[in-house]
Amino acid sequence: AASFQETTRVLTEAACQGKSDVLHGLKENVIVGRLIPAGTGAYVSQLKKLAVGRDKIAIAAQQQANAIDSEETAATMAEVANG
């Protein structure tokens, strides 16, 4: 019980000082009511987060490539129209 009280004190002081913590530990997550990053689902959850991040990067790159293609197409059409 004492270690939970100490963790609560540390988290409270950090919050009052505007500090942040990624809450990797079991006690910290239990105290703030978050899902515990442990067990068989933790690995799958990490993989999903990684996949989402990579998907966002790939989508942004594709959108940028599409925008460049559109600009090049418009410039070519303007050149053809102007003769």
Short mmCIF file of N, CA and C in Angstrom, two decimals:
data_model
loop_
_atom_site.label_atom_id
_atom_site.label_comp_id
_atom_site.label_asym_id
_atom_site.label_seq_id
_atom_site.Cartn_x
_atom_site.Cartn_y
_atom_site.Cartn_z
N ALA A 1 0.83 -1.20 0.00
CA ALA A 1 0.00 0.00 0.00
C ALA A 1 0.86 1.25 0.00
N ALA A 2 1.99 1.18 0.67
CA ALA A 2 2.87 2.36 0.76
C ALA A 2 3.42 2.75 -0.60
N SER A 3 3.74 1.74 -1.44
CA SER A 3 4.29 2.09 -2.75
C SER A 3 3.24 2.75 -3.64
N PHE A 4 1.96 2.35 -3.49
CA PHE A 4 0.90 3.02 -4.24
C PHE A 4 0.72 4.45 -3.75
N GLN A 5 0.84 4.68 -2.46
CA GLN A 5 0.73 6.03 -1.91
C GLN A 5 1.87 6.90 -2.43
N GLU A 6 3.07 6.35 -2.50
CA GLU A 6 4.21 7.11 -3.01
C GLU A 6 4.01 7.45 -4.48
N THR A 7 3.53 6.49 -5.26
CA THR A 7 3.27 6.74 -6.68
C THR A 7 2.22 7.82 -6.85
N THR A 8 1.18 7.77 -6.04
CA THR A 8 0.13 8.79 -6.10
C THR A 8 0.70 10.16 -5.78
N ARG A 9 1.55 10.24 -4.77
CA ARG A 9 2.17 11.51 -4.39
C ARG A 9 3.03 12.05 -5.54
N VAL A 10 3.83 11.19 -6.14
CA VAL A 10 4.70 11.61 -7.24
C VAL A 10 3.87 12.09 -8.43
N LEU A 11 2.82 11.35 -8.78
CA LEU A 11 1.97 11.75 -9.90
C LEU A 11 1.26 13.08 -9.63
N THR A 12 0.79 13.26 -8.40
CA THR A 12 0.11 14.51 -8.03
C THR A 12 1.06 15.69 -8.11
N GLU A 13 2.27 15.54 -7.58
CA GLU A 13 3.25 16.62 -7.64
C GLU A 13 3.62 16.95 -9.09
N ALA A 14 3.80 15.93 -9.90
CA ALA A 14 4.14 16.15 -11.30
C ALA A 14 3.01 16.88 -12.04
N ALA A 15 1.77 16.51 -11.75
CA ALA A 15 0.63 17.17 -12.39
C ALA A 15 0.55 18.63 -11.98
N CYS A 16 0.80 18.91 -10.72
CA CYS A 16 0.74 20.29 -10.23
C CYS A 16 1.83 21.15 -10.86
N GLN A 17 2.95 20.53 -11.23
CA GLN A 17 4.06 21.26 -11.82
C GLN A 17 4.00 21.27 -13.35
N GLY A 18 2.96 20.68 -13.91
CA GLY A 18 2.78 20.67 -15.36
C GLY A 18 3.68 19.69 -16.09
N LYS A 19 4.21 18.71 -15.39
CA LYS A 19 5.08 17.72 -16.03
C LYS A 19 4.22 16.64 -16.68
N SER A 20 4.84 15.87 -17.55
CA SER A 20 4.11 14.78 -18.20
C SER A 20 4.84 13.47 -17.97
N ASP A 21 4.09 12.38 -18.07
CA ASP A 21 4.63 11.05 -17.88
C ASP A 21 3.88 10.13 -18.82
N VAL A 22 4.60 9.26 -19.51
CA VAL A 22 3.95 8.36 -20.46
C VAL A 22 3.30 7.16 -19.79
N LEU A 23 3.45 7.01 -18.49
CA LEU A 23 2.80 5.98 -17.69
C LEU A 23 3.03 4.57 -18.24
N HIS A 24 4.28 4.14 -18.23
CA HIS A 24 4.60 2.79 -18.67
C HIS A 24 4.39 1.75 -17.59
N GLY A 25 4.38 2.16 -16.33
CA GLY A 25 4.30 1.20 -15.23
C GLY A 25 2.90 0.73 -14.91
N LEU A 26 2.85 -0.40 -14.23
CA LEU A 26 1.58 -1.00 -13.82
C LEU A 26 0.85 -0.11 -12.83
N LYS A 27 1.53 0.31 -11.75
CA LYS A 27 0.88 1.09 -10.69
C LYS A 27 0.33 2.41 -11.22
N GLU A 28 1.12 3.09 -12.03
CA GLU A 28 0.68 4.39 -12.55
C GLU A 28 -0.61 4.26 -13.36
N ASN A 29 -0.67 3.24 -14.20
CA ASN A 29 -1.85 3.03 -15.03
C ASN A 29 -3.06 2.61 -14.20
N VAL A 30 -2.85 1.81 -13.17
CA VAL A 30 -3.96 1.41 -12.29
C VAL A 30 -4.51 2.63 -11.57
N ILE A 31 -3.63 3.48 -11.06
CA ILE A 31 -4.05 4.65 -10.29
C ILE A 31 -4.89 5.60 -11.13
N VAL A 32 -4.49 5.84 -12.38
CA VAL A 32 -5.24 6.79 -13.21
C VAL A 32 -6.36 6.12 -14.00
N GLY A 33 -6.54 4.80 -13.82
CA GLY A 33 -7.67 4.11 -14.44
C GLY A 33 -7.50 3.78 -15.90
N ARG A 34 -6.28 3.67 -16.36
CA ARG A 34 -6.03 3.31 -17.76
C ARG A 34 -5.83 1.81 -17.89
N LEU A 35 -5.99 1.31 -19.10
CA LEU A 35 -5.71 -0.10 -19.35
C LEU A 35 -4.23 -0.35 -19.08
N ILE A 36 -3.95 -1.49 -18.53
CA ILE A 36 -2.58 -1.82 -18.16
C ILE A 36 -1.84 -2.35 -19.39
N PRO A 37 -0.68 -1.76 -19.69
CA PRO A 37 0.07 -2.20 -20.88
C PRO A 37 0.80 -3.51 -20.62
N ALA A 38 0.06 -4.57 -20.45
CA ALA A 38 0.66 -5.88 -20.16
C ALA A 38 -0.23 -6.97 -20.72
N GLY A 39 0.28 -8.18 -20.72
CA GLY A 39 -0.49 -9.31 -21.19
C GLY A 39 -0.37 -9.52 -22.68
N THR A 40 -1.13 -10.45 -23.19
CA THR A 40 -1.01 -10.82 -24.60
C THR A 40 -1.51 -9.73 -25.53
N GLY A 41 -2.42 -8.89 -25.08
CA GLY A 41 -2.95 -7.83 -25.92
C GLY A 41 -2.03 -6.65 -26.07
N ALA A 42 -1.05 -6.50 -25.19
CA ALA A 42 -0.15 -5.35 -25.23
C ALA A 42 0.67 -5.35 -26.51
N TYR A 43 1.17 -6.50 -26.91
CA TYR A 43 1.99 -6.60 -28.12
C TYR A 43 1.17 -6.26 -29.36
N VAL A 44 -0.03 -6.79 -29.43
CA VAL A 44 -0.91 -6.52 -30.57
C VAL A 44 -1.25 -5.03 -30.62
N SER A 45 -1.50 -4.44 -29.47
CA SER A 45 -1.82 -3.01 -29.40
C SER A 45 -0.66 -2.17 -29.92
N GLN A 46 0.56 -2.52 -29.54
CA GLN A 46 1.73 -1.80 -30.02
C GLN A 46 1.87 -1.93 -31.54
N LEU A 47 1.61 -3.12 -32.06
CA LEU A 47 1.69 -3.32 -33.51
C LEU A 47 0.64 -2.49 -34.24
N LYS A 48 -0.56 -2.41 -33.68
CA LYS A 48 -1.61 -1.60 -34.30
C LYS A 48 -1.22 -0.13 -34.33
N LYS A 49 -0.66 0.37 -33.23
CA LYS A 49 -0.22 1.77 -33.19
C LYS A 49 0.86 2.02 -34.23
N LEU A 50 1.80 1.10 -34.36
CA LEU A 50 2.86 1.22 -35.34
C LEU A 50 2.28 1.23 -36.75
N ALA A 51 1.34 0.34 -37.02
CA ALA A 51 0.73 0.25 -38.34
C ALA A 51 -0.04 1.52 -38.68
N VAL A 52 -0.77 2.07 -37.72
CA VAL A 52 -1.52 3.31 -37.95
C VAL A 52 -0.56 4.45 -38.29
N GLY A 53 0.54 4.53 -37.56
CA GLY A 53 1.53 5.58 -37.83
C GLY A 53 2.12 5.45 -39.22
N ARG A 54 2.45 4.23 -39.62
CA ARG A 54 3.01 4.01 -40.95
C ARG A 54 1.97 4.29 -42.03
N ASP A 55 0.72 3.93 -41.78
CA ASP A 55 -0.34 4.22 -42.75
C ASP A 55 -0.49 5.72 -42.96
N LYS A 56 -0.44 6.48 -41.88
CA LYS A 56 -0.57 7.94 -42.00
C LYS A 56 0.56 8.52 -42.84
N ILE A 57 1.77 8.02 -42.63
CA ILE A 57 2.92 8.49 -43.42
C ILE A 57 2.73 8.14 -44.89
N ALA A 58 2.30 6.92 -45.17
CA ALA A 58 2.10 6.48 -46.56
C ALA A 58 0.99 7.28 -47.24
N ILE A 59 -0.09 7.55 -46.53
CA ILE A 59 -1.20 8.33 -47.10
C ILE A 59 -0.76 9.75 -47.39
N ALA A 60 -0.01 10.35 -46.47
CA ALA A 60 0.48 11.72 -46.69
C ALA A 60 1.41 11.78 -47.89
N ALA A 61 2.28 10.79 -48.05
CA ALA A 61 3.19 10.75 -49.19
C ALA A 61 2.42 10.60 -50.49
N GLN A 62 1.39 9.76 -50.49
CA GLN A 62 0.59 9.56 -51.70
C GLN A 62 -0.18 10.83 -52.06
N GLN A 63 -0.72 11.51 -51.06
CA GLN A 63 -1.44 12.76 -51.31
C GLN A 63 -0.50 13.82 -51.88
N GLN A 64 0.72 13.87 -51.36
CA GLN A 64 1.70 14.83 -51.86
C GLN A 64 2.06 14.51 -53.31
N ALA A 65 2.26 13.23 -53.61
CA ALA A 65 2.57 12.82 -54.97
C ALA A 65 1.42 13.15 -55.91
N ASN A 66 0.20 12.94 -55.48
CA ASN A 66 -0.97 13.26 -56.30
C ASN A 66 -1.07 14.76 -56.56
N ALA A 67 -0.75 15.56 -55.56
CA ALA A 67 -0.80 17.02 -55.72
C ALA A 67 0.24 17.47 -56.73
N ILE A 68 1.44 16.89 -56.66
CA ILE A 68 2.50 17.24 -57.61
C ILE A 68 2.09 16.83 -59.02
N ASP A 69 1.52 15.63 -59.18
CA ASP A 69 1.06 15.18 -60.49
C ASP A 69 -0.01 16.11 -61.05
N SER A 70 -0.93 16.56 -60.21
CA SER A 70 -1.99 17.46 -60.65
C SER A 70 -1.41 18.79 -61.11
N GLU A 71 -0.44 19.31 -60.37
CA GLU A 71 0.20 20.57 -60.75
C GLU A 71 0.94 20.44 -62.07
N GLU A 72 1.65 19.33 -62.26
CA GLU A 72 2.39 19.11 -63.50
C GLU A 72 1.43 18.96 -64.68
N THR A 73 0.33 18.27 -64.47
CA THR A 73 -0.67 18.09 -65.52
C THR A 73 -1.28 19.43 -65.91
N ALA A 74 -1.59 20.25 -64.93
CA ALA A 74 -2.17 21.57 -65.21
C ALA A 74 -1.18 22.44 -65.96
N ALA A 75 0.08 22.38 -65.58
CA ALA A 75 1.10 23.18 -66.26
C ALA A 75 1.28 22.73 -67.70
N THR A 76 1.27 21.44 -67.93
CA THR A 76 1.41 20.90 -69.29
C THR A 76 0.21 21.29 -70.14
N MET A 77 -0.98 21.21 -69.59
CA MET A 77 -2.18 21.59 -70.34
C MET A 77 -2.16 23.07 -70.67
N ALA A 78 -1.66 23.88 -69.77
CA ALA A 78 -1.58 25.32 -70.02
C ALA A 78 -0.59 25.60 -71.15
N GLU A 79 0.53 24.88 -71.16
CA GLU A 79 1.52 25.06 -72.23
C GLU A 79 0.94 24.66 -73.58
N VAL A 80 0.20 23.56 -73.60
CA VAL A 80 -0.40 23.09 -74.84
C VAL A 80 -1.45 24.09 -75.32
N ALA A 81 -2.23 24.61 -74.41
CA ALA A 81 -3.29 25.57 -74.77
C ALA A 81 -2.70 26.87 -75.29
N ASN A 82 -1.56 27.27 -74.76
CA ASN A 82 -0.93 28.53 -75.18
C ASN A 82 -0.07 28.35 -76.42
N GLY A 83 0.11 27.15 -76.83
CA GLY A 83 0.73 26.84 -78.08
C GLY A 83 2.18 26.77 -78.08
#
